[in-house]
mmCIF file with all atom_site columns, C-alpha atoms in Angstrom:
data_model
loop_
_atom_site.group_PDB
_atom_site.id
_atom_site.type_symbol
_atom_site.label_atom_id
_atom_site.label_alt_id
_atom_site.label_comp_id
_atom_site.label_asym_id
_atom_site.label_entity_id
_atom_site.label_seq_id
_atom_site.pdbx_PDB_ins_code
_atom_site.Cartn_x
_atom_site.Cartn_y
_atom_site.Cartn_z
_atom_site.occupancy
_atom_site.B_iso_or_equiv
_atom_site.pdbx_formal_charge
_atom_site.auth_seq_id
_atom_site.auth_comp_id
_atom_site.auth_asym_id
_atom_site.auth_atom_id
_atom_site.pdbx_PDB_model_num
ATOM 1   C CA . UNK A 1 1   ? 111.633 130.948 110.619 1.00 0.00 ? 1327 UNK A CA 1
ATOM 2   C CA . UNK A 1 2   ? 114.391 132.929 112.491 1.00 0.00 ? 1328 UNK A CA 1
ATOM 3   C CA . UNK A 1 3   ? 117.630 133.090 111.918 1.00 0.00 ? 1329 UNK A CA 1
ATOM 4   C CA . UNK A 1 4   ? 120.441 134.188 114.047 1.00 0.00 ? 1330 UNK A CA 1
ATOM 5   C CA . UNK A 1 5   ? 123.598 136.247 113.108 1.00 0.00 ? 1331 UNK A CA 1
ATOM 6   C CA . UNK A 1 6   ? 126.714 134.251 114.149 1.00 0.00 ? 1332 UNK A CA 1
ATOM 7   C CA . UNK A 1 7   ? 129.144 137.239 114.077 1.00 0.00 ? 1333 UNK A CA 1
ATOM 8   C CA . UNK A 1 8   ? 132.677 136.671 115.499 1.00 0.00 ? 1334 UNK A CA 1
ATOM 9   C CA . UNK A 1 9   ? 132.200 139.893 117.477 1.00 0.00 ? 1335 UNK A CA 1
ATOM 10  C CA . UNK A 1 10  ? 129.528 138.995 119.530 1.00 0.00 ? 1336 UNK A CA 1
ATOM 11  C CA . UNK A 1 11  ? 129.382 136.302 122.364 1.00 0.00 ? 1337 UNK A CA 1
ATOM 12  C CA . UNK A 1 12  ? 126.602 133.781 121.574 1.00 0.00 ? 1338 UNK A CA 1
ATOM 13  C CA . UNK A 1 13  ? 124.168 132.350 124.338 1.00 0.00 ? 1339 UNK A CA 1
ATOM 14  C CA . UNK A 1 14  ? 125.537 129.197 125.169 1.00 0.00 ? 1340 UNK A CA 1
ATOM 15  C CA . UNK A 1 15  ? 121.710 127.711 124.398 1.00 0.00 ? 1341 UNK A CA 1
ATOM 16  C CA . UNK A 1 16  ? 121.495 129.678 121.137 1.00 0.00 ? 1342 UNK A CA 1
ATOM 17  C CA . UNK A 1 17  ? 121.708 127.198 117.891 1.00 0.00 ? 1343 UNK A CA 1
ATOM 18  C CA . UNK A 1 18  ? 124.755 128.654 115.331 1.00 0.00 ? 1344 UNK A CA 1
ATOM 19  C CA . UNK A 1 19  ? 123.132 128.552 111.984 1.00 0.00 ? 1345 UNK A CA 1
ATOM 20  C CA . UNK A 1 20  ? 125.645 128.342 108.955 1.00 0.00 ? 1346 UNK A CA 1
ATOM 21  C CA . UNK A 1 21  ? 124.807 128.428 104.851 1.00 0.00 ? 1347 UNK A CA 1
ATOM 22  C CA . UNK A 1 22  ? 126.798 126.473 102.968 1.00 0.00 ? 1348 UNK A CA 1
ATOM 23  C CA . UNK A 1 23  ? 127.291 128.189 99.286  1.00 0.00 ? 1349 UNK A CA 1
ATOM 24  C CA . UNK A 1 24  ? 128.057 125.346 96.766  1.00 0.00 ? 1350 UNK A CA 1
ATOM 25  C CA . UNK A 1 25  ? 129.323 126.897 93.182  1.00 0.00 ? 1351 UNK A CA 1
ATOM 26  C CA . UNK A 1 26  ? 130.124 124.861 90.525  1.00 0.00 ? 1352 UNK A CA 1
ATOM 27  C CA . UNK A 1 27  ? 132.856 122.376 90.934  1.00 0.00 ? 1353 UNK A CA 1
ATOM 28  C CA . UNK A 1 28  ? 133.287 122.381 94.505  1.00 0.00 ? 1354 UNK A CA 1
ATOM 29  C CA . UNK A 1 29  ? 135.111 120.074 96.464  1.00 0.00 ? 1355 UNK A CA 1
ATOM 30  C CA . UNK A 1 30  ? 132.889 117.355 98.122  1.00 0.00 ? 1356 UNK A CA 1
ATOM 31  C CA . UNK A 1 31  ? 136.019 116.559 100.523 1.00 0.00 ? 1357 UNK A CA 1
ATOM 32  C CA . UNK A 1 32  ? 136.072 119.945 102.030 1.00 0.00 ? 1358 UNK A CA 1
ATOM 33  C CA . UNK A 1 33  ? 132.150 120.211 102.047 1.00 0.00 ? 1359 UNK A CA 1
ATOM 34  C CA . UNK A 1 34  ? 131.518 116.810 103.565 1.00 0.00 ? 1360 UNK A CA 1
ATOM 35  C CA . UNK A 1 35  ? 135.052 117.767 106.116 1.00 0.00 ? 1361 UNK A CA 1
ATOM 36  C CA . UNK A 1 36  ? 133.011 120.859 107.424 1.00 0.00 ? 1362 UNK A CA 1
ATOM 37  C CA . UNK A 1 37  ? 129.518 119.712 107.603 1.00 0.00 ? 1363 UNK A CA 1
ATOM 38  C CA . UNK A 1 38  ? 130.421 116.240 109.324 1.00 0.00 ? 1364 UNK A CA 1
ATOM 39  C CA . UNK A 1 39  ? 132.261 118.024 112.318 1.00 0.00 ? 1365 UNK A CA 1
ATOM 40  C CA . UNK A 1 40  ? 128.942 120.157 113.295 1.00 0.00 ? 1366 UNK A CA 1
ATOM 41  C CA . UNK A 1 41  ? 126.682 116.994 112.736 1.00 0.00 ? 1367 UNK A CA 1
ATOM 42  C CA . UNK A 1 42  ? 128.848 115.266 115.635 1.00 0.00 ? 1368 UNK A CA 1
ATOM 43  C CA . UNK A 1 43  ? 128.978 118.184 117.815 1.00 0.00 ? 1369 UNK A CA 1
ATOM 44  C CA . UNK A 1 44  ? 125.381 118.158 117.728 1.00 0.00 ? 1370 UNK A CA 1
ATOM 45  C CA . UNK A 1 45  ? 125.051 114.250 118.174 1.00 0.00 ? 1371 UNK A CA 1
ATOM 46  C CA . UNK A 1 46  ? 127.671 114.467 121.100 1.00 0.00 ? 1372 UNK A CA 1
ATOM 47  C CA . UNK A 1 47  ? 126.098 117.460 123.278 1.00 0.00 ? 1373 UNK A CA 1
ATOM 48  C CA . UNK A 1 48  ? 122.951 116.308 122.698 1.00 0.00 ? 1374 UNK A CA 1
ATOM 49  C CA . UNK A 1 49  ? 121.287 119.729 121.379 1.00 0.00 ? 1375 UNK A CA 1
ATOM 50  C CA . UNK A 1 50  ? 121.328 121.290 118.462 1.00 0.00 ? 1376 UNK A CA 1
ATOM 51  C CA . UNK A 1 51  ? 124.517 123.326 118.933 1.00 0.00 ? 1377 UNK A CA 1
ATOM 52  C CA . UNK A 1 52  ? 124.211 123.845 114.709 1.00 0.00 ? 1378 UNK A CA 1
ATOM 53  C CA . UNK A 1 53  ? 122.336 124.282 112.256 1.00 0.00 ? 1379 UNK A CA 1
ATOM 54  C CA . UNK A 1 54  ? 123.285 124.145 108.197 1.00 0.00 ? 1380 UNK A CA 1
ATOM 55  C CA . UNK A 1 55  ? 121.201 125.336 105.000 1.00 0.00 ? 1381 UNK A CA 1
ATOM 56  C CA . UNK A 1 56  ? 122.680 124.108 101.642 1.00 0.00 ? 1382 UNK A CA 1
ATOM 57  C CA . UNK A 1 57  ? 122.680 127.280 98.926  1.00 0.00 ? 1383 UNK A CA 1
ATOM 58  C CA . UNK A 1 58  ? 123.592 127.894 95.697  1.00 0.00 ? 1384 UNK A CA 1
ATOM 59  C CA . UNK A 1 59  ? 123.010 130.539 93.467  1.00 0.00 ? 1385 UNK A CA 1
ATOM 60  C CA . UNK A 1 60  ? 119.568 129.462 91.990  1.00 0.00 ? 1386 UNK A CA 1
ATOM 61  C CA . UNK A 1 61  ? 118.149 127.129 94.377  1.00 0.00 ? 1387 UNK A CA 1
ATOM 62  C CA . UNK A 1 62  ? 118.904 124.618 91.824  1.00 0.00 ? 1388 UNK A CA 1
ATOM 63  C CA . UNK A 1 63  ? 121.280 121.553 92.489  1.00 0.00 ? 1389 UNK A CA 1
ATOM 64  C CA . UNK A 1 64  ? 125.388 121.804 92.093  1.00 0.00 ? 1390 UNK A CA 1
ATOM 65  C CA . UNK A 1 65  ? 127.288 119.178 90.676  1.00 0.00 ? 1391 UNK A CA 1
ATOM 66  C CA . UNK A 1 66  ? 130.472 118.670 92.534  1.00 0.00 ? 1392 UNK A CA 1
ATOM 67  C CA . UNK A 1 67  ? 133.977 118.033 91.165  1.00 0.00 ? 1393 UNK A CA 1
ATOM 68  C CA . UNK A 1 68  ? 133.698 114.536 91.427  1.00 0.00 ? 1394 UNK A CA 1
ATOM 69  C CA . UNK A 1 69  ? 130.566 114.504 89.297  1.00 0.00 ? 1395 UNK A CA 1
ATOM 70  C CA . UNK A 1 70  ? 127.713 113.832 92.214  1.00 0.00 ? 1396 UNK A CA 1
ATOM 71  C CA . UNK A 1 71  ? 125.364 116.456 92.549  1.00 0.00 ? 1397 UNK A CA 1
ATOM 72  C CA . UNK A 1 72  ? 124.007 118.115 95.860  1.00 0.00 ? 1398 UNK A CA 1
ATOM 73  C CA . UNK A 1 73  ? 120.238 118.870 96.307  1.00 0.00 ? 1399 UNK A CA 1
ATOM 74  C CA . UNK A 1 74  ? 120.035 122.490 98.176  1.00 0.00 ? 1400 UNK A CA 1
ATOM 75  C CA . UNK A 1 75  ? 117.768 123.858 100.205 1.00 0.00 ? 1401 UNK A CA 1
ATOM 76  C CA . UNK A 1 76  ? 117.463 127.114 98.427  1.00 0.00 ? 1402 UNK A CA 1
ATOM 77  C CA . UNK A 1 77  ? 118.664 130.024 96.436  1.00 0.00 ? 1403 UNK A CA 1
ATOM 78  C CA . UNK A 1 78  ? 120.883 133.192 97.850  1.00 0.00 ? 1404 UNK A CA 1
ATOM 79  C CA . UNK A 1 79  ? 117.819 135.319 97.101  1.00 0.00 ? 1405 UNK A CA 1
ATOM 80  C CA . UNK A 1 80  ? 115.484 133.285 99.031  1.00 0.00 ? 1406 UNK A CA 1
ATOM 81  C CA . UNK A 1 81  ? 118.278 133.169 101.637 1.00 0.00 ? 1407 UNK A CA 1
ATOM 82  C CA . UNK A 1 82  ? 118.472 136.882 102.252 1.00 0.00 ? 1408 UNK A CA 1
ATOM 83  C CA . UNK A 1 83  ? 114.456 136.737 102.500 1.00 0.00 ? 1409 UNK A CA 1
ATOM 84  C CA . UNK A 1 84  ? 114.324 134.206 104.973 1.00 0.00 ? 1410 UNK A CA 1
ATOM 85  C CA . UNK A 1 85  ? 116.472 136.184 107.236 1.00 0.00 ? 1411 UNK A CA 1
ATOM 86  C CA . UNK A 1 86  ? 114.436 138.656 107.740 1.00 0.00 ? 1412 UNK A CA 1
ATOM 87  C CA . UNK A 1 87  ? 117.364 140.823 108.382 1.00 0.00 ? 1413 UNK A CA 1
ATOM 88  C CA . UNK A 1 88  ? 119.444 138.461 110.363 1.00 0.00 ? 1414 UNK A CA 1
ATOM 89  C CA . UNK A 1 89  ? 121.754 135.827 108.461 1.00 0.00 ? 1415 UNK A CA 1
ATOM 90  C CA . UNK A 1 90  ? 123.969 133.200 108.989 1.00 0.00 ? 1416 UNK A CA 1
ATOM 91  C CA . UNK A 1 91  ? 127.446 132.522 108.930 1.00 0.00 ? 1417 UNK A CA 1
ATOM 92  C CA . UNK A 1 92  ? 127.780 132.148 105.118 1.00 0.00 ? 1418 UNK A CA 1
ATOM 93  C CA . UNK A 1 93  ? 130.496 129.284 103.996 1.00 0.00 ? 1419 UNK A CA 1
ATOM 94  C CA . UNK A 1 94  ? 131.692 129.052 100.260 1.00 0.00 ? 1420 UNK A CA 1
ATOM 95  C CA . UNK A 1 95  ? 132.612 125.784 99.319  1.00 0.00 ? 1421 UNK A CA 1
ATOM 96  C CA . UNK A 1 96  ? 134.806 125.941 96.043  1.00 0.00 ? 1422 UNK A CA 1
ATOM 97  C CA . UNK A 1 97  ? 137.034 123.486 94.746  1.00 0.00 ? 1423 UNK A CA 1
ATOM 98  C CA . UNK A 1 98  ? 138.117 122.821 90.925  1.00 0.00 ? 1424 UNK A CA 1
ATOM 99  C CA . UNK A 1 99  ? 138.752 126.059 88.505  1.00 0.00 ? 1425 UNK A CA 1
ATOM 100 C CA . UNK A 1 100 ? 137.463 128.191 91.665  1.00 0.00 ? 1426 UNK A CA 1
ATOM 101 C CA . UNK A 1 101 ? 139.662 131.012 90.233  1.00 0.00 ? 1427 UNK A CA 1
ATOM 102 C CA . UNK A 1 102 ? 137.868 131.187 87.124  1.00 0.00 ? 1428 UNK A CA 1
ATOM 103 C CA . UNK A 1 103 ? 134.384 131.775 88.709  1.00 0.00 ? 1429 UNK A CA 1
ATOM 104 C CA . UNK A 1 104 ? 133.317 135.456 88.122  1.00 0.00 ? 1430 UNK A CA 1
ATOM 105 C CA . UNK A 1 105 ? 129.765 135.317 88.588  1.00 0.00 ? 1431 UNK A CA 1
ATOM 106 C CA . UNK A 1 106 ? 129.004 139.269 89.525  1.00 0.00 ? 1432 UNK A CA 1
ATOM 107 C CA . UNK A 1 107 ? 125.633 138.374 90.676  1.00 0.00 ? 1433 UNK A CA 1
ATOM 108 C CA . UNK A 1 108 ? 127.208 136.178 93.563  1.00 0.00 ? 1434 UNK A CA 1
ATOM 109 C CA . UNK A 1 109 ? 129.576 138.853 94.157  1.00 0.00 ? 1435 UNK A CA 1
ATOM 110 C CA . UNK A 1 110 ? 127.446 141.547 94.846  1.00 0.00 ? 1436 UNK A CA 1
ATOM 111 C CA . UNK A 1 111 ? 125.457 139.494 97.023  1.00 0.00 ? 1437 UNK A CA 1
ATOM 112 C CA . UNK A 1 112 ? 128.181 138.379 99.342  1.00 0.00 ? 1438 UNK A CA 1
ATOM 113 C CA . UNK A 1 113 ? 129.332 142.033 99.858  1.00 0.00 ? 1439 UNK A CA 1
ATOM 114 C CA . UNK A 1 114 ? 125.731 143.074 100.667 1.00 0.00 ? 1440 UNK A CA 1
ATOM 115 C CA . UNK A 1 115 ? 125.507 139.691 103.312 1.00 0.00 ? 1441 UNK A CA 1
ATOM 116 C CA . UNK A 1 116 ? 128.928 141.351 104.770 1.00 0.00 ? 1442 UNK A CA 1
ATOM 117 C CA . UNK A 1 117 ? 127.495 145.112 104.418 1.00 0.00 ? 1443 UNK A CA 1
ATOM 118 C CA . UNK A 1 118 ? 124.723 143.205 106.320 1.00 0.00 ? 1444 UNK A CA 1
ATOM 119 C CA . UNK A 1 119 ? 127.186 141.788 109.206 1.00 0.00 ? 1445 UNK A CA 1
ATOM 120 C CA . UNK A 1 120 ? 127.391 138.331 107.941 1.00 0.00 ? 1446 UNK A CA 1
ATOM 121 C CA . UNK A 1 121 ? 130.590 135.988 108.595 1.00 0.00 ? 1447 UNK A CA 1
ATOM 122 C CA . UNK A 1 122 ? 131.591 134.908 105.503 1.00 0.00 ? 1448 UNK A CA 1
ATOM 123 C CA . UNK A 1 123 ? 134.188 132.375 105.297 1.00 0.00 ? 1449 UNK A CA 1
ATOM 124 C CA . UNK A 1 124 ? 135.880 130.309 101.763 1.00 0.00 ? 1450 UNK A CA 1
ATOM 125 C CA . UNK A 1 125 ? 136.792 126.392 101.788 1.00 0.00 ? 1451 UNK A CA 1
ATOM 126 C CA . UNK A 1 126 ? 139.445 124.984 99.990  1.00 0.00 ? 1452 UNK A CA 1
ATOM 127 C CA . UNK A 1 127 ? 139.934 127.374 96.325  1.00 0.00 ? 1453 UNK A CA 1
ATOM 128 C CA . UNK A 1 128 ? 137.208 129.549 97.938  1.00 0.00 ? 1454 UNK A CA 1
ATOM 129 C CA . UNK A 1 129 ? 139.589 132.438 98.724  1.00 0.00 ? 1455 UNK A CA 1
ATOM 130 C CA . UNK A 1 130 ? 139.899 133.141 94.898  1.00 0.00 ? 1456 UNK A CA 1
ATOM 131 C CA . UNK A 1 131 ? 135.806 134.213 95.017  1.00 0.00 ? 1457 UNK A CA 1
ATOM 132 C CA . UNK A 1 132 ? 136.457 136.361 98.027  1.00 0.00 ? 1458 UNK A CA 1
ATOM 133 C CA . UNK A 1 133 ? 139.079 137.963 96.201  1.00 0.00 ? 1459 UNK A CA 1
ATOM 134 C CA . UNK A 1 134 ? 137.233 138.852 93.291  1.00 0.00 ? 1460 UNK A CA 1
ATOM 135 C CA . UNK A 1 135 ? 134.446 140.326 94.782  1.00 0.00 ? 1461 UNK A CA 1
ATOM 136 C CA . UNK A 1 136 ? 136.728 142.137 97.318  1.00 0.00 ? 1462 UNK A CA 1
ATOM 137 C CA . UNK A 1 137 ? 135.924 140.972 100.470 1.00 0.00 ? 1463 UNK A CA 1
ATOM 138 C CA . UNK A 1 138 ? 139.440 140.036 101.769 1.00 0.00 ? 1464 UNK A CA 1
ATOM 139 C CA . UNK A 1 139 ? 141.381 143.133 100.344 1.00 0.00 ? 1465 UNK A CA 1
ATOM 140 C CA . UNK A 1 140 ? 142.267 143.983 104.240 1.00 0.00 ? 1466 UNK A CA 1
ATOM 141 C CA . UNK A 1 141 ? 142.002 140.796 105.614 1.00 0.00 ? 1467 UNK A CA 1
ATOM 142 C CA . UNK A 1 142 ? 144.475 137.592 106.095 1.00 0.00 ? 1468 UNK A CA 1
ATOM 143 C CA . UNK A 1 143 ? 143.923 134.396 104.436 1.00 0.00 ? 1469 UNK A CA 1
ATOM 144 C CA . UNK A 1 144 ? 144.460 130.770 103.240 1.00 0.00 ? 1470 UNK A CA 1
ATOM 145 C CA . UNK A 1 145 ? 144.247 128.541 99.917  1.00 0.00 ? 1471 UNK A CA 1
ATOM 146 C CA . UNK A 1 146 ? 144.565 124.972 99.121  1.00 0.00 ? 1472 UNK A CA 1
ATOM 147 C CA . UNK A 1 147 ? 147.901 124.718 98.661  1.00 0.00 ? 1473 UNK A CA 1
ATOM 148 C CA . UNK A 1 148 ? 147.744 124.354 94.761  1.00 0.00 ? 1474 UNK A CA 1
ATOM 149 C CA . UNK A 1 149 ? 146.252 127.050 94.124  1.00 0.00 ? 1475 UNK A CA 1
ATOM 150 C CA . UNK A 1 150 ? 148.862 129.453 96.249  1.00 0.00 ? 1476 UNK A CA 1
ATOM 151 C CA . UNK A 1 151 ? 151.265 130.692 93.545  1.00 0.00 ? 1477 UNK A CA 1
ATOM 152 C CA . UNK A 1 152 ? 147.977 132.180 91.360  1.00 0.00 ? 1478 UNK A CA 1
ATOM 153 C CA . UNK A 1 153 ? 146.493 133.062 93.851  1.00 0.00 ? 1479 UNK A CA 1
ATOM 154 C CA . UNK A 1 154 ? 149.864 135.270 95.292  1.00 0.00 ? 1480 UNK A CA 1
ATOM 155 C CA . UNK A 1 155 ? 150.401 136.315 91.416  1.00 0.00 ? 1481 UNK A CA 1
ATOM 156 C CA . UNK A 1 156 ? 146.890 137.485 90.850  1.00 0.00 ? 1482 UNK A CA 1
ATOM 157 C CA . UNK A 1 157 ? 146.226 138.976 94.180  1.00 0.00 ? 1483 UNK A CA 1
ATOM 158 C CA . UNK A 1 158 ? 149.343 140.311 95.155  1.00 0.00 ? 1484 UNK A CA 1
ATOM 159 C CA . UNK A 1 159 ? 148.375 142.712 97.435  1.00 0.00 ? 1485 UNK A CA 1
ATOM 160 C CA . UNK A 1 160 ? 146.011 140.348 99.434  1.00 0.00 ? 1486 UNK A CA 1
ATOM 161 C CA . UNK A 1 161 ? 147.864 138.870 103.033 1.00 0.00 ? 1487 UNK A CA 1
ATOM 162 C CA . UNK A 1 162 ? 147.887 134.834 102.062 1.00 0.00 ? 1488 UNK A CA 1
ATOM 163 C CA . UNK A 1 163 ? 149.549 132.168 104.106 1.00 0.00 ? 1489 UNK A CA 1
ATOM 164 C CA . UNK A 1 164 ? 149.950 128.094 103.442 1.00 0.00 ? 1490 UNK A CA 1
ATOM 165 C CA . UNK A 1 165 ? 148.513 127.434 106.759 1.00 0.00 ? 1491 UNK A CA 1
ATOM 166 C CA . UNK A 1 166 ? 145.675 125.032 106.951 1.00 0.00 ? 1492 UNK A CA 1
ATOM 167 C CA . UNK A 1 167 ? 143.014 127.851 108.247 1.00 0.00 ? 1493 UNK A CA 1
ATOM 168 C CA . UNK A 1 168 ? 142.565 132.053 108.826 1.00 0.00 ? 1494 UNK A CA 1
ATOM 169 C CA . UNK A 1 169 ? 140.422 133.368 110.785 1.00 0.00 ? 1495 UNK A CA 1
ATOM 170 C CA . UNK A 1 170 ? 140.962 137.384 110.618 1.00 0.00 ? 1496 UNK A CA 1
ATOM 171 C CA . UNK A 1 171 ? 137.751 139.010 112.529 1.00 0.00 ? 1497 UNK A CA 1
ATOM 172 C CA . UNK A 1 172 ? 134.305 137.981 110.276 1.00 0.00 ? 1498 UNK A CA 1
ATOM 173 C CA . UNK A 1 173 ? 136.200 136.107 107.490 1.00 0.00 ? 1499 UNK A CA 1
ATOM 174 C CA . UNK A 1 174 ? 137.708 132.670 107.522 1.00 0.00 ? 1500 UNK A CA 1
ATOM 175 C CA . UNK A 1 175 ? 139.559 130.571 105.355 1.00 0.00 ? 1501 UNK A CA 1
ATOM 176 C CA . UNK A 1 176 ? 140.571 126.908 104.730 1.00 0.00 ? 1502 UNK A CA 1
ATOM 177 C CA . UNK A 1 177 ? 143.063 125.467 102.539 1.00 0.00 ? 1503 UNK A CA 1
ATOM 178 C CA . UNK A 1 178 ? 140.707 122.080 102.177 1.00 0.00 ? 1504 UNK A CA 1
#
């Protein structure tokens, strides 16, 4: 299997299916999961093509329980991920939600700045702008957080460009606040 980059600075053929990997860590918000994934299901159902195309990940392939206690079967690990792409990824989407400012996992870290070293989009949903933070991938670029989470997020990133706007996007990185 192929995949296709999906990189904001390149025009993609109109026929060309988007394919996006939905990162689930611990905790994450079903609402803003189910809110982005819904969307590109209709898109496809209403052109009748598949304009996108989604891969659930988490960190070991293994399922994620979500903060309201249901958990999501993936499709695979970040490592088999990266294999699969044979060079060429997708748009990578971390979907946080619940205590995502205390997730420090350094393995998931370093693999999301070798996806961007790689050219990857990588984008954060709802608390997911905490993980960026921490493993430095939004340092120089603008962003967004659920709207709970902005006065932590301001106090322990001061130094990182954060609005209360409902989405970023700032070249290959985009936030949403839910």
């Amino acid at each position: 299997m192929q995949l296709t980059v999906a990189a904001t600075n390149r025009p993609r053929p109109a026929d060309e299916t988007e394919v996006m990997a939905f990162l689930l860590v611990p905790d994450f918000s079903m609402m803003s999961f189910a809110s982005a994934v819904e969307p590109l299901r209709i898109a496809n159902r209403l052109s009748g093509r598949p304009l996108y195309r989604w891969l659930v990940v988490s960190k070991d392939g293994q399922p994620v329980k979500g903060s309201n206690g249901i958990s999501i079967q993936v499709d695979m690990g970040i490592d088999q991920l990266t294999a699969l792409g044979g060079g060429q990824l997708p748009t990578i989407v971390l979907v946080s939600g619940l205590y995502g400012e205390r997730y420090n996992d350094k393995e998931v870290f370093a693999w999301l700045r070798r996806m961007d070293r790689h050219g990857a989009t990588i984008g954060a949903l709802c608390t997911g702008a905490h993980i960026l933070a921490k493993a430095g991938l939004i340092t120089d670029h603008r962003c967004t957080i659920h709207w709970e989470n902005l006065p932590g997020f301001v106090e322990a990133f001061p130094d990182i460009d954060v609005a209360a706007d409902l989405y970023e996007i700032d070249r290959n990185r985009f936030t949403c606040s839910g």
